[in-house]
PDB file of C-alpha atoms in Angstrom:
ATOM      1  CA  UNK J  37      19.201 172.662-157.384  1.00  0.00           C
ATOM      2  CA  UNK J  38      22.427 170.958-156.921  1.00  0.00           C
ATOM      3  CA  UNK J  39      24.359 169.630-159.817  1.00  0.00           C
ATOM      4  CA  UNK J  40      23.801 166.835-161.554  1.00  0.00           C
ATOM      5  CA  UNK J  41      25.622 165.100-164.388  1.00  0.00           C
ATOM      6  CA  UNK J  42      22.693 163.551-166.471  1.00  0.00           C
ATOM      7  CA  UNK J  43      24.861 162.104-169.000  1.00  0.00           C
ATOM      8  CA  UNK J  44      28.098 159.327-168.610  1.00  0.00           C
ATOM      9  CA  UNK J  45      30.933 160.681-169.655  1.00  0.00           C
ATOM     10  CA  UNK J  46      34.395 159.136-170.416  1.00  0.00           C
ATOM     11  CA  UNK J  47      37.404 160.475-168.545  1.00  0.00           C
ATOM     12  CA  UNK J  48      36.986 161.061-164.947  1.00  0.00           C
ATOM     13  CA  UNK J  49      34.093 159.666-163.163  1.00  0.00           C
ATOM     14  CA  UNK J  50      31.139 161.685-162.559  1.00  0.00           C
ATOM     15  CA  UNK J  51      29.114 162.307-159.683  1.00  0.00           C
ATOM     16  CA  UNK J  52      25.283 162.295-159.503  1.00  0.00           C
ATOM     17  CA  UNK J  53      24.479 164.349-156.251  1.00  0.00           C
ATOM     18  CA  UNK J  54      20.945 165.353-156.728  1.00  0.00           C
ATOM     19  CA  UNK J  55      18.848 162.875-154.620  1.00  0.00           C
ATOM     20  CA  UNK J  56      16.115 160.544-155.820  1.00  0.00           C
ATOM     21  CA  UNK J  57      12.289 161.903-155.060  1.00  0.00           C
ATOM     22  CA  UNK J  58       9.276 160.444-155.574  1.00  0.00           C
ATOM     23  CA  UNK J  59       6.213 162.413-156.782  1.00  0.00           C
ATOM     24  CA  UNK J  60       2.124 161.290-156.723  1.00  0.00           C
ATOM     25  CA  UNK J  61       0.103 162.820-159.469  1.00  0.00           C
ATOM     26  CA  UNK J  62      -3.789 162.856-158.211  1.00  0.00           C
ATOM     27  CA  UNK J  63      -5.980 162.402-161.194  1.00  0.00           C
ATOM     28  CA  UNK J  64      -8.355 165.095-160.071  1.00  0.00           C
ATOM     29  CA  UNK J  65     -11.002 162.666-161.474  1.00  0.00           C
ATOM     30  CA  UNK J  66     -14.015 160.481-160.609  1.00  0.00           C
ATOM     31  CA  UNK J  67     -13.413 161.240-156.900  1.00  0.00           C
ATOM     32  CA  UNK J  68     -14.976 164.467-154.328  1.00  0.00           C
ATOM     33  CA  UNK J  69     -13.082 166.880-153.174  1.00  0.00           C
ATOM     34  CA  UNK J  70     -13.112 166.109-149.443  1.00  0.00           C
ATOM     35  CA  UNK J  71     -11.298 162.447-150.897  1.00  0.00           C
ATOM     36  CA  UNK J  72      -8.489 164.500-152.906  1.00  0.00           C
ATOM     37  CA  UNK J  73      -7.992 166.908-149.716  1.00  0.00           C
ATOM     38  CA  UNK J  74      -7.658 163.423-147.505  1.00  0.00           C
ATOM     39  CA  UNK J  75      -5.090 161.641-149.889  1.00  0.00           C
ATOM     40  CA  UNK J  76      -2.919 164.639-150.874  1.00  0.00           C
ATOM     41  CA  UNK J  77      -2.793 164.796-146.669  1.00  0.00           C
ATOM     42  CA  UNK J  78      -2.252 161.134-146.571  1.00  0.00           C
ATOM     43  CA  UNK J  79       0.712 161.401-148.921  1.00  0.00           C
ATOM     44  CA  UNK J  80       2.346 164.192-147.371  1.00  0.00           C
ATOM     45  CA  UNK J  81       2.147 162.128-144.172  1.00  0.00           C
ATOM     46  CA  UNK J  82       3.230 159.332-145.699  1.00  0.00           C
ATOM     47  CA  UNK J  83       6.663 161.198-147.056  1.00  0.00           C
ATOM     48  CA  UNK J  84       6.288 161.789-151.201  1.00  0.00           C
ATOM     49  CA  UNK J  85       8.512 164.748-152.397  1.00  0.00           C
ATOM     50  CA  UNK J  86       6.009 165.881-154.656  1.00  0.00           C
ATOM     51  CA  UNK J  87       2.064 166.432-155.118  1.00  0.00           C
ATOM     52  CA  UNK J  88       0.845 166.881-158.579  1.00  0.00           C
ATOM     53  CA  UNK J  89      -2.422 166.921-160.427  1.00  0.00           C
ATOM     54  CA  UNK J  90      -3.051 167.242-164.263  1.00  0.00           C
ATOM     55  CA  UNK J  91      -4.763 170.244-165.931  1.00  0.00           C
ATOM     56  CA  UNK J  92      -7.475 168.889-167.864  1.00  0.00           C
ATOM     57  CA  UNK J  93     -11.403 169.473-168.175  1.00  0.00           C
ATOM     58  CA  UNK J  94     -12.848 166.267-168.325  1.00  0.00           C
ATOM     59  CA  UNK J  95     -11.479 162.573-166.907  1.00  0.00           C
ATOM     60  CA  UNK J  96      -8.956 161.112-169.381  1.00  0.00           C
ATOM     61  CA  UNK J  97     -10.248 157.430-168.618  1.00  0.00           C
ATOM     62  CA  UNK J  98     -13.228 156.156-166.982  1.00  0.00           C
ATOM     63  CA  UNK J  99     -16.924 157.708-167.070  1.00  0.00           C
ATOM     64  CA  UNK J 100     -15.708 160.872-169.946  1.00  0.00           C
ATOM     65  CA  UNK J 101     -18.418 162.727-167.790  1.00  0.00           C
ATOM     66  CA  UNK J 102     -17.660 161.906-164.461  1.00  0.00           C
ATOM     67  CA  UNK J 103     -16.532 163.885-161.657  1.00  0.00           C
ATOM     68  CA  UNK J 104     -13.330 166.326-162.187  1.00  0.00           C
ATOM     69  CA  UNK J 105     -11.848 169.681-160.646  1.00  0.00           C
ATOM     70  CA  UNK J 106      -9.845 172.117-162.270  1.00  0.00           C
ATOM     71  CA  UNK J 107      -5.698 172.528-162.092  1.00  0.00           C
ATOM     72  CA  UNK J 108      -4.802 175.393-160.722  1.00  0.00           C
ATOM     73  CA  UNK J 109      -7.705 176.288-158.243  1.00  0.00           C
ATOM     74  CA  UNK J 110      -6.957 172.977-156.566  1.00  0.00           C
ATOM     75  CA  UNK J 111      -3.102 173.695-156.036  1.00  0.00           C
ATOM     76  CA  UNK J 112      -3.647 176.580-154.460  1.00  0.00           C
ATOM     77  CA  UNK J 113      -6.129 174.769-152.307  1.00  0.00           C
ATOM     78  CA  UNK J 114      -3.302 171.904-151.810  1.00  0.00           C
ATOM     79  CA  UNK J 115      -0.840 174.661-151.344  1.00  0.00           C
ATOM     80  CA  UNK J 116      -2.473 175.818-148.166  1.00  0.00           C
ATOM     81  CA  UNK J 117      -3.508 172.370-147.093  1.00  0.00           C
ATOM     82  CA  UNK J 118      -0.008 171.412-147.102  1.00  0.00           C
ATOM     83  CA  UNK J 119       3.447 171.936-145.079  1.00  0.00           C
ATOM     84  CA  UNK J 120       6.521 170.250-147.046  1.00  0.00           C
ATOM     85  CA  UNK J 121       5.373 168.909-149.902  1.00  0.00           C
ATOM     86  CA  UNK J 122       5.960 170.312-153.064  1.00  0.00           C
ATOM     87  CA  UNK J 123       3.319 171.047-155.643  1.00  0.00           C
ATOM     88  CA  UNK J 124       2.376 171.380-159.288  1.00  0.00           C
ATOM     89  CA  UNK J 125       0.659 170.395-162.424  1.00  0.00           C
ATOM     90  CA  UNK J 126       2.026 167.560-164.713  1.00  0.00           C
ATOM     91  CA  UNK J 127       1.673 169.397-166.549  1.00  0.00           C
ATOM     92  CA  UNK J 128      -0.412 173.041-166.838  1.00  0.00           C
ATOM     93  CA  UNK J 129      -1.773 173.360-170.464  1.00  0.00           C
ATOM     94  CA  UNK J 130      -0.112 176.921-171.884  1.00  0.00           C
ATOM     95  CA  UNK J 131      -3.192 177.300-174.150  1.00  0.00           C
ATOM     96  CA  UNK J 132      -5.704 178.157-171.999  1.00  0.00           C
ATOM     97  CA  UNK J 133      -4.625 180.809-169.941  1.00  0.00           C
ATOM     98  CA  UNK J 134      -2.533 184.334-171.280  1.00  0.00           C
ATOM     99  CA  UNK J 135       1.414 184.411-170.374  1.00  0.00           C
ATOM    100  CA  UNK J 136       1.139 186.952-167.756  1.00  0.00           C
ATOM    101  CA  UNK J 137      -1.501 185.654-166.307  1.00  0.00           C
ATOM    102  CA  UNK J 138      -0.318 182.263-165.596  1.00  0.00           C
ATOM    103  CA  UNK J 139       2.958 184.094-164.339  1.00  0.00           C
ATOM    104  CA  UNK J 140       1.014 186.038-161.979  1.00  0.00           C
ATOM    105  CA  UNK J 141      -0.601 182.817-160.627  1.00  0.00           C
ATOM    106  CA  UNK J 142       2.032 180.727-160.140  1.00  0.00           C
ATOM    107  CA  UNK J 143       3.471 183.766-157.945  1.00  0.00           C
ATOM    108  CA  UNK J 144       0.717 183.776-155.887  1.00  0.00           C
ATOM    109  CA  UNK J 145       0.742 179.899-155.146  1.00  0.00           C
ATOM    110  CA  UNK J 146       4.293 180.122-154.479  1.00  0.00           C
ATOM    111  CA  UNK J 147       3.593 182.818-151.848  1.00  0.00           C
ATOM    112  CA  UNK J 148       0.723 180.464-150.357  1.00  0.00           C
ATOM    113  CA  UNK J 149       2.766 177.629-150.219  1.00  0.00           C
ATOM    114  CA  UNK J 150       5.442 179.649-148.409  1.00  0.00           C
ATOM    115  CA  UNK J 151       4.093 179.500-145.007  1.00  0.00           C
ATOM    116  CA  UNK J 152       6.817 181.705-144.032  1.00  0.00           C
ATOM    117  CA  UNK J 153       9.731 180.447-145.937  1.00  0.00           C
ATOM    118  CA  UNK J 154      10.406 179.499-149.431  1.00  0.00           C
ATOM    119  CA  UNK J 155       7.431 178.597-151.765  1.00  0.00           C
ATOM    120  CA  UNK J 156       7.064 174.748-152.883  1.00  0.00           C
ATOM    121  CA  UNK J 157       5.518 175.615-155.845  1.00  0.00           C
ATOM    122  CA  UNK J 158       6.783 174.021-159.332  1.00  0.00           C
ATOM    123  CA  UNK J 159       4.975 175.394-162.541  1.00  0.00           C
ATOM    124  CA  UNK J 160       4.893 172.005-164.578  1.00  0.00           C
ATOM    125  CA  UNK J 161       4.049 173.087-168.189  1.00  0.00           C
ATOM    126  CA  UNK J 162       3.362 172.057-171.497  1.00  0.00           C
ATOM    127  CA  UNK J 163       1.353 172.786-174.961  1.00  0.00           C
ATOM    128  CA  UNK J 164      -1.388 171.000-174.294  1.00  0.00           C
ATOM    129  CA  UNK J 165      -3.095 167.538-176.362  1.00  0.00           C
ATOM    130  CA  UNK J 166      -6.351 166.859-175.246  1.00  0.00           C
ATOM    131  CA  UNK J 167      -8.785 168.046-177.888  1.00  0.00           C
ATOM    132  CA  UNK J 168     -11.989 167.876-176.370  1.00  0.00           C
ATOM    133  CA  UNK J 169     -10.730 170.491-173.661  1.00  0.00           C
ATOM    134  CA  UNK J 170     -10.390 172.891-176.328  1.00  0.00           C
ATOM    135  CA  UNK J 171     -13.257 172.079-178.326  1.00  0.00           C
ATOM    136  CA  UNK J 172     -16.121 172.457-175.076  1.00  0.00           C
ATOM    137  CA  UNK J 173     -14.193 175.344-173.197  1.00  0.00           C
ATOM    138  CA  UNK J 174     -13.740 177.158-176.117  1.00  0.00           C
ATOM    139  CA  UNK J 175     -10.307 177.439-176.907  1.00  0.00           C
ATOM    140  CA  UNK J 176      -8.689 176.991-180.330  1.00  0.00           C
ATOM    141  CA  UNK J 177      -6.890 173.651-180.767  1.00  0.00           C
ATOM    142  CA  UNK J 178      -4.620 174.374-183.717  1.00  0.00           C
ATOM    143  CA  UNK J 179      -2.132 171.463-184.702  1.00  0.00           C
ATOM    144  CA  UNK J 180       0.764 170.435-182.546  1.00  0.00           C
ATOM    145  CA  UNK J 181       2.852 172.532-183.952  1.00  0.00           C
ATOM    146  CA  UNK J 182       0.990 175.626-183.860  1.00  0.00           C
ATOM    147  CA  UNK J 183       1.167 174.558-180.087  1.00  0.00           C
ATOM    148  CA  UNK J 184       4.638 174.199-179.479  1.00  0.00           C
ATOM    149  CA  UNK J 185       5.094 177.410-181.234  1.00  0.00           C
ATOM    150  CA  UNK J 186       2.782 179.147-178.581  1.00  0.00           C
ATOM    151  CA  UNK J 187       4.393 177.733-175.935  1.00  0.00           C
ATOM    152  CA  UNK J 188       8.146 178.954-177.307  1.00  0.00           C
ATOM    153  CA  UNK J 189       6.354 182.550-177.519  1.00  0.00           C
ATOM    154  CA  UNK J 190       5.142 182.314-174.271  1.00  0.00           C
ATOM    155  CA  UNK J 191       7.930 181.087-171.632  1.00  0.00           C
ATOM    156  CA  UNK J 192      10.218 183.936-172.222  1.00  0.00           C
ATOM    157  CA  UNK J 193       7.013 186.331-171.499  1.00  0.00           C
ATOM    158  CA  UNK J 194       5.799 184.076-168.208  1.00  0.00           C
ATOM    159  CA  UNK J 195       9.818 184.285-166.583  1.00  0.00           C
ATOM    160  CA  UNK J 196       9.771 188.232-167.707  1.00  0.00           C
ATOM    161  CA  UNK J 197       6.493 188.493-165.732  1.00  0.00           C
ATOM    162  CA  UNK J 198       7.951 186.429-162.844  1.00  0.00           C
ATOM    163  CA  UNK J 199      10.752 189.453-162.769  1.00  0.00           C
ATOM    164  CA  UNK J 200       8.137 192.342-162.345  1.00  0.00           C
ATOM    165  CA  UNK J 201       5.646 190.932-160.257  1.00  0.00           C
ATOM    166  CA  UNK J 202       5.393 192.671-156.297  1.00  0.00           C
ATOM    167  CA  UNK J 203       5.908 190.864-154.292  1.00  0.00           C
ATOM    168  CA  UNK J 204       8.312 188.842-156.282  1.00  0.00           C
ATOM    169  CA  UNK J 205       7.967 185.167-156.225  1.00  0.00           C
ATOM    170  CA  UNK J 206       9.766 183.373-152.969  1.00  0.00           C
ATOM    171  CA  UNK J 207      12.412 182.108-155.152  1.00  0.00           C
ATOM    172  CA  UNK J 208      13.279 180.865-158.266  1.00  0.00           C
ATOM    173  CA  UNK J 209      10.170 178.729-159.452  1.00  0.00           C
ATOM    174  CA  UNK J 210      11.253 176.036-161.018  1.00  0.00           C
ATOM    175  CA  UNK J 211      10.024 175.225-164.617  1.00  0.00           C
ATOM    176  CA  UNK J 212       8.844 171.552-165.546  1.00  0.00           C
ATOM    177  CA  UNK J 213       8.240 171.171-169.248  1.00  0.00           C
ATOM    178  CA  UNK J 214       6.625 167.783-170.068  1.00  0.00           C
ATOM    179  CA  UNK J 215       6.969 166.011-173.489  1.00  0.00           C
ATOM    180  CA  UNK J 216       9.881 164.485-175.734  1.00  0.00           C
ATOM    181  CA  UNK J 217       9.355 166.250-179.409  1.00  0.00           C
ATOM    182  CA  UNK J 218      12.967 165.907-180.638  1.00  0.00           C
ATOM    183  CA  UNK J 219      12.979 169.453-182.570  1.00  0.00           C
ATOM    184  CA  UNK J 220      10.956 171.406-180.244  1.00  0.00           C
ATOM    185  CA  UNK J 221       9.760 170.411-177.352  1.00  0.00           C
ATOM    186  CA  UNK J 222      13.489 169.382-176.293  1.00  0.00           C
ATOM    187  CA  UNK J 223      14.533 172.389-177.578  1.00  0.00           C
ATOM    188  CA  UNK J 224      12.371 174.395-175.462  1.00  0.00           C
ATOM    189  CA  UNK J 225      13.564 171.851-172.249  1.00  0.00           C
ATOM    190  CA  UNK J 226      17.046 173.119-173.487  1.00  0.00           C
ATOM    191  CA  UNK J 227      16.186 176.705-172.740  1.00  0.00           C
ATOM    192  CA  UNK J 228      14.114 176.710-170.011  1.00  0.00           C
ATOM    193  CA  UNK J 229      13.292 174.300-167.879  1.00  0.00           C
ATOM    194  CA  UNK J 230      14.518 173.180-164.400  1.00  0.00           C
ATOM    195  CA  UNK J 231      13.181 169.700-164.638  1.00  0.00           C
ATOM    196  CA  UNK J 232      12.192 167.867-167.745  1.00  0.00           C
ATOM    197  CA  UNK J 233       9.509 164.778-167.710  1.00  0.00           C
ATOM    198  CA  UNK J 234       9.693 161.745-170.393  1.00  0.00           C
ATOM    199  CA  UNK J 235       7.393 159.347-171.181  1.00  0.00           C
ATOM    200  CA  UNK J 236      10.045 157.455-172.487  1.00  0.00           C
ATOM    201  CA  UNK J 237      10.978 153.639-172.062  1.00  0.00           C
ATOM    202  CA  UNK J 238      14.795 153.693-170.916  1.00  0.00           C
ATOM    203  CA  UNK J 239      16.291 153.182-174.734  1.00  0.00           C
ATOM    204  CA  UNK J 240      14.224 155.755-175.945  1.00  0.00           C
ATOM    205  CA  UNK J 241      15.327 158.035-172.574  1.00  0.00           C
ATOM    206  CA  UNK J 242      18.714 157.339-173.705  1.00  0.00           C
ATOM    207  CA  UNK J 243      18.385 158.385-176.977  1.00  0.00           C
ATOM    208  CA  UNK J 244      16.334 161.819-176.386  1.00  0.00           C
ATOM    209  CA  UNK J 245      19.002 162.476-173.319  1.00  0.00           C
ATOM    210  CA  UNK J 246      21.579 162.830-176.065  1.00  0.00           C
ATOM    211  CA  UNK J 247      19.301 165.444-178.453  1.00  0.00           C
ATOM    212  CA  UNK J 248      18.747 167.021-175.349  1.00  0.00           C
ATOM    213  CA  UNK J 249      21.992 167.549-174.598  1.00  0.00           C
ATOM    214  CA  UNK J 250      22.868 168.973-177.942  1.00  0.00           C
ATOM    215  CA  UNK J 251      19.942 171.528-177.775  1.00  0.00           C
ATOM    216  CA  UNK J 252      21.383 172.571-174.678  1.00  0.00           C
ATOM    217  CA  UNK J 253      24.833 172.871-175.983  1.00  0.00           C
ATOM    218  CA  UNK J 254      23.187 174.839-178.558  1.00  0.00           C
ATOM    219  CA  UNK J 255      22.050 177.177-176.294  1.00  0.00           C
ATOM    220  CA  UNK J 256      24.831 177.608-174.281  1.00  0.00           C
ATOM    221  CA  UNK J 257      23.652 175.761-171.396  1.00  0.00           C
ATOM    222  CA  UNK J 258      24.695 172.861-168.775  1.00  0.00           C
ATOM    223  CA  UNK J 259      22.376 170.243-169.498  1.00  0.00           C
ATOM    224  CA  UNK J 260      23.899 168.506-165.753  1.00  0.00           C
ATOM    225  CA  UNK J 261      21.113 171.915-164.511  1.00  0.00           C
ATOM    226  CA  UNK J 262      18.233 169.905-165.812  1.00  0.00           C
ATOM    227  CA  UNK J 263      16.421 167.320-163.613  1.00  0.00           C
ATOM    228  CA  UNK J 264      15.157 164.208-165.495  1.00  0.00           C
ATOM    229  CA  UNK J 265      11.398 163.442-164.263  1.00  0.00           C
ATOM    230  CA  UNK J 266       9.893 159.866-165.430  1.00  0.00           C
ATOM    231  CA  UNK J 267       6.586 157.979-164.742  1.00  0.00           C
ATOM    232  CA  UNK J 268       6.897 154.760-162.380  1.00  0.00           C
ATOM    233  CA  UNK J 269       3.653 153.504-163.647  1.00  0.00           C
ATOM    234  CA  UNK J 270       3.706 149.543-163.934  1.00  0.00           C
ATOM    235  CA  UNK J 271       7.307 149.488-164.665  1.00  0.00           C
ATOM    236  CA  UNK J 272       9.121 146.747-161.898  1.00  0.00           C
ATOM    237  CA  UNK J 273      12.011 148.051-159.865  1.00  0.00           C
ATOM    238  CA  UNK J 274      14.268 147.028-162.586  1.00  0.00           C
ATOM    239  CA  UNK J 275      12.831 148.578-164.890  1.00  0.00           C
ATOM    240  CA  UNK J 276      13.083 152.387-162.855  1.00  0.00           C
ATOM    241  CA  UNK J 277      16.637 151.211-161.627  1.00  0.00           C
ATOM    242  CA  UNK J 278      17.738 151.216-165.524  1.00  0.00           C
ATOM    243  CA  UNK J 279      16.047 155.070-165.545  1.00  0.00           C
ATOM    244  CA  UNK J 280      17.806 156.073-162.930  1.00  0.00           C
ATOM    245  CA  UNK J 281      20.787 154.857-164.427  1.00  0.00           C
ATOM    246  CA  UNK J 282      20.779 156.832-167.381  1.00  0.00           C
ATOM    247  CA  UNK J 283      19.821 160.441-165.298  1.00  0.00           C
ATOM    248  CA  UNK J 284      16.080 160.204-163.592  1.00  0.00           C
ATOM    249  CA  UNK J 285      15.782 161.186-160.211  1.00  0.00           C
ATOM    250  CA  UNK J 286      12.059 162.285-160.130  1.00  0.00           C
ATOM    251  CA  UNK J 287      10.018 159.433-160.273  1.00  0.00           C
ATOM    252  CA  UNK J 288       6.114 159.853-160.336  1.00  0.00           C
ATOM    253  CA  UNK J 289       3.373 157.254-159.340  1.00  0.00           C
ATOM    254  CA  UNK J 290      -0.060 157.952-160.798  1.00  0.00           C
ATOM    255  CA  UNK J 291      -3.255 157.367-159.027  1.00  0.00           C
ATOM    256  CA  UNK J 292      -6.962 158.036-159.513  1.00  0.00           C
ATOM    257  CA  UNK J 293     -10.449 158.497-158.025  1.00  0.00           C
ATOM    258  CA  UNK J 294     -12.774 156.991-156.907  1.00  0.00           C
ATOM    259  CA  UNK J 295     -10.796 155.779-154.592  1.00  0.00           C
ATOM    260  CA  UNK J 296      -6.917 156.480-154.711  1.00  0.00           C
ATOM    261  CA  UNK J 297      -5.012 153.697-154.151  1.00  0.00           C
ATOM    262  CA  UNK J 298      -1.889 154.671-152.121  1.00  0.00           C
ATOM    263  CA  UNK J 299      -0.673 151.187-150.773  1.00  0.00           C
ATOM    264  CA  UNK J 300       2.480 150.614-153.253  1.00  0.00           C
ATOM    265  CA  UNK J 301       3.623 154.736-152.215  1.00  0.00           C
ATOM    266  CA  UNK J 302       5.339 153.088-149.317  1.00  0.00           C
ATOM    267  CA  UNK J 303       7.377 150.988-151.109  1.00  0.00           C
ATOM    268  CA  UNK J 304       8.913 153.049-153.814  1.00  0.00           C
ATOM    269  CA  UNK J 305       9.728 155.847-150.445  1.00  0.00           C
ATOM    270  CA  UNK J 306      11.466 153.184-149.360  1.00  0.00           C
ATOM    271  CA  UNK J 307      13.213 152.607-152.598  1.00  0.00           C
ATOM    272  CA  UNK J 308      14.268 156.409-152.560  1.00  0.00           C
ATOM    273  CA  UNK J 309      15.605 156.118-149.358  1.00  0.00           C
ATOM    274  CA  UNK J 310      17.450 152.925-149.695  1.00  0.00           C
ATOM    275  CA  UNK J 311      18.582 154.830-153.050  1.00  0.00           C
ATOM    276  CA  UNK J 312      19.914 158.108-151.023  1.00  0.00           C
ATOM    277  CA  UNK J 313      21.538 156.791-148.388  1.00  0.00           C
ATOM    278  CA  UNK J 314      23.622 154.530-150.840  1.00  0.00           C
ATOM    279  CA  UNK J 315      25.355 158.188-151.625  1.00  0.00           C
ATOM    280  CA  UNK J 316      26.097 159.576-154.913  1.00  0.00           C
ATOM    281  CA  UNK J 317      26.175 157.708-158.097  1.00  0.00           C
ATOM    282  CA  UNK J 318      29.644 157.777-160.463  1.00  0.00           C
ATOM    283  CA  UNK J 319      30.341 156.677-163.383  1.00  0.00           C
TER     284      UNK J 319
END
């Protein structure tokens, strides 16, 4: 990824080169399947960067029984369906599924998604909130720290995996850890992930951008190597223009079944390209 300096800095300016994308999350909810196969085309026609979906059991508003497909099946489905576009879950729940195994998987979409050249494949992650999921499928829901913990335990194992695997994954899959926990979760941003996502309002972006960077200092890393990922939601252009500001360059629209409303995509694309072809940002 090329470099990007997150943070302003006194002294010499700095220069933001990583370019503004713009990602679509598909709630895989309240919609068939033949719909989610049309829009993810749609969008990819349209221009997005980035396809995700969410890795839940059951719709998170609406009907709490309606319709709804699982994560990962569905991206490799997408990854197949799809030429450019890259791909993930925002974000995969680590709880449900053994290290390995979700190493093993992501692999495999990566190769699907290749088509021939490099994969488009980003394993979005995270430790997982959504109790009822747990509670009907099984799994043991623990407390969030337990959760964090698991997810600490388990990304060293899932990148050792990634190492051993034959064939090897197409390249360097890049890890998306979702959430803004100031002593863990940013902590585990700090050592592993490629791109981090925040829920945050812009002061509160601000704010976990500097623990951030001092977890990553702690672990003797560049924090400039980690992407900052944001929702657009109903926030005005003002609004995502003071995000970008402080760091964010991957800026996701969400949209849901039954029938996914993709009218506004065009206009933040053309934000992003108005944004990119102004050139790189300095302080």
């Amino acid at each position: 990824m090329p470099t990007e300096h997150v943070l302003p800095a006194t002294g010499p300016a700095k220069v933001r080169t990583r370019p503004v994308r713009i990602g679509v999350q598909i709630a895989p909810q309240h919609a068939s399947y033949e719909t989610i196969r049309e829009t993810a085309a749609a969008l990819e026609d349209l221009g997005v960067d980035v396809l995700f979906n969410w890795d839940h059991f059951f719709p998170l508003s609406g009907a709490p029984d309606g319709l709804h497909f699982e994560s990962w099946t569905m991206l490799a489905a997408l990854a197949e369906q799809t030429a450019r576009v890259e791909l993930g879950a925002l974000v995969n729940c680590n709880s449900y599924r053994n290290a390995n195994l979700q190493a093993d998987m992501a692999r495999t979409i990566d190769h699907i998604s290749a088509k021939g050249g490099t994969g488009r494949f980003i394993f979005g992650t995270g430790s997982g909130w959504f109790e009822r999921d747990y509670d009907e499928y099984g799994y043991e829901f623990g407390t969030v720290g337990s959760r964090l913990d698991a997810l600490a335990v388990d990304m060293p194992v899932i990148e050792d995996r990634w190492t051993h695997l034959n064939p090897a994954p197409t390249r360097k899959i890049p890890v998306l850890i979702g959430g803004g926990g100031e002593k863990k979760t940013l902590r585990i941003v700090a050592q592993h992930a490629d791109i981090w996502h925040s829920f945050s309002d812009a002061a509160t972006l601000e704010r976990k951008l500097g623990i951030l960077a001092e977890h990553a200092r702690t672990v003797g890393r560049d924090v400039a190597e980690i992407e900052v990922s944001t929702e657009i939601g109903s926030r005005s252009v003002a609004e995502v223009e003071e995000h970008h500001a402080l760091g964010a360059t991957l800026f996701t629209i969400g949209i849901t079944g039954p029938d996914y409303d993709v009218s506004h995509v065009a206009d933040w694309l053309a934000w992003r390209d108005e944004r990119n072809a102004q050139g790189p940002l300095a302080w």
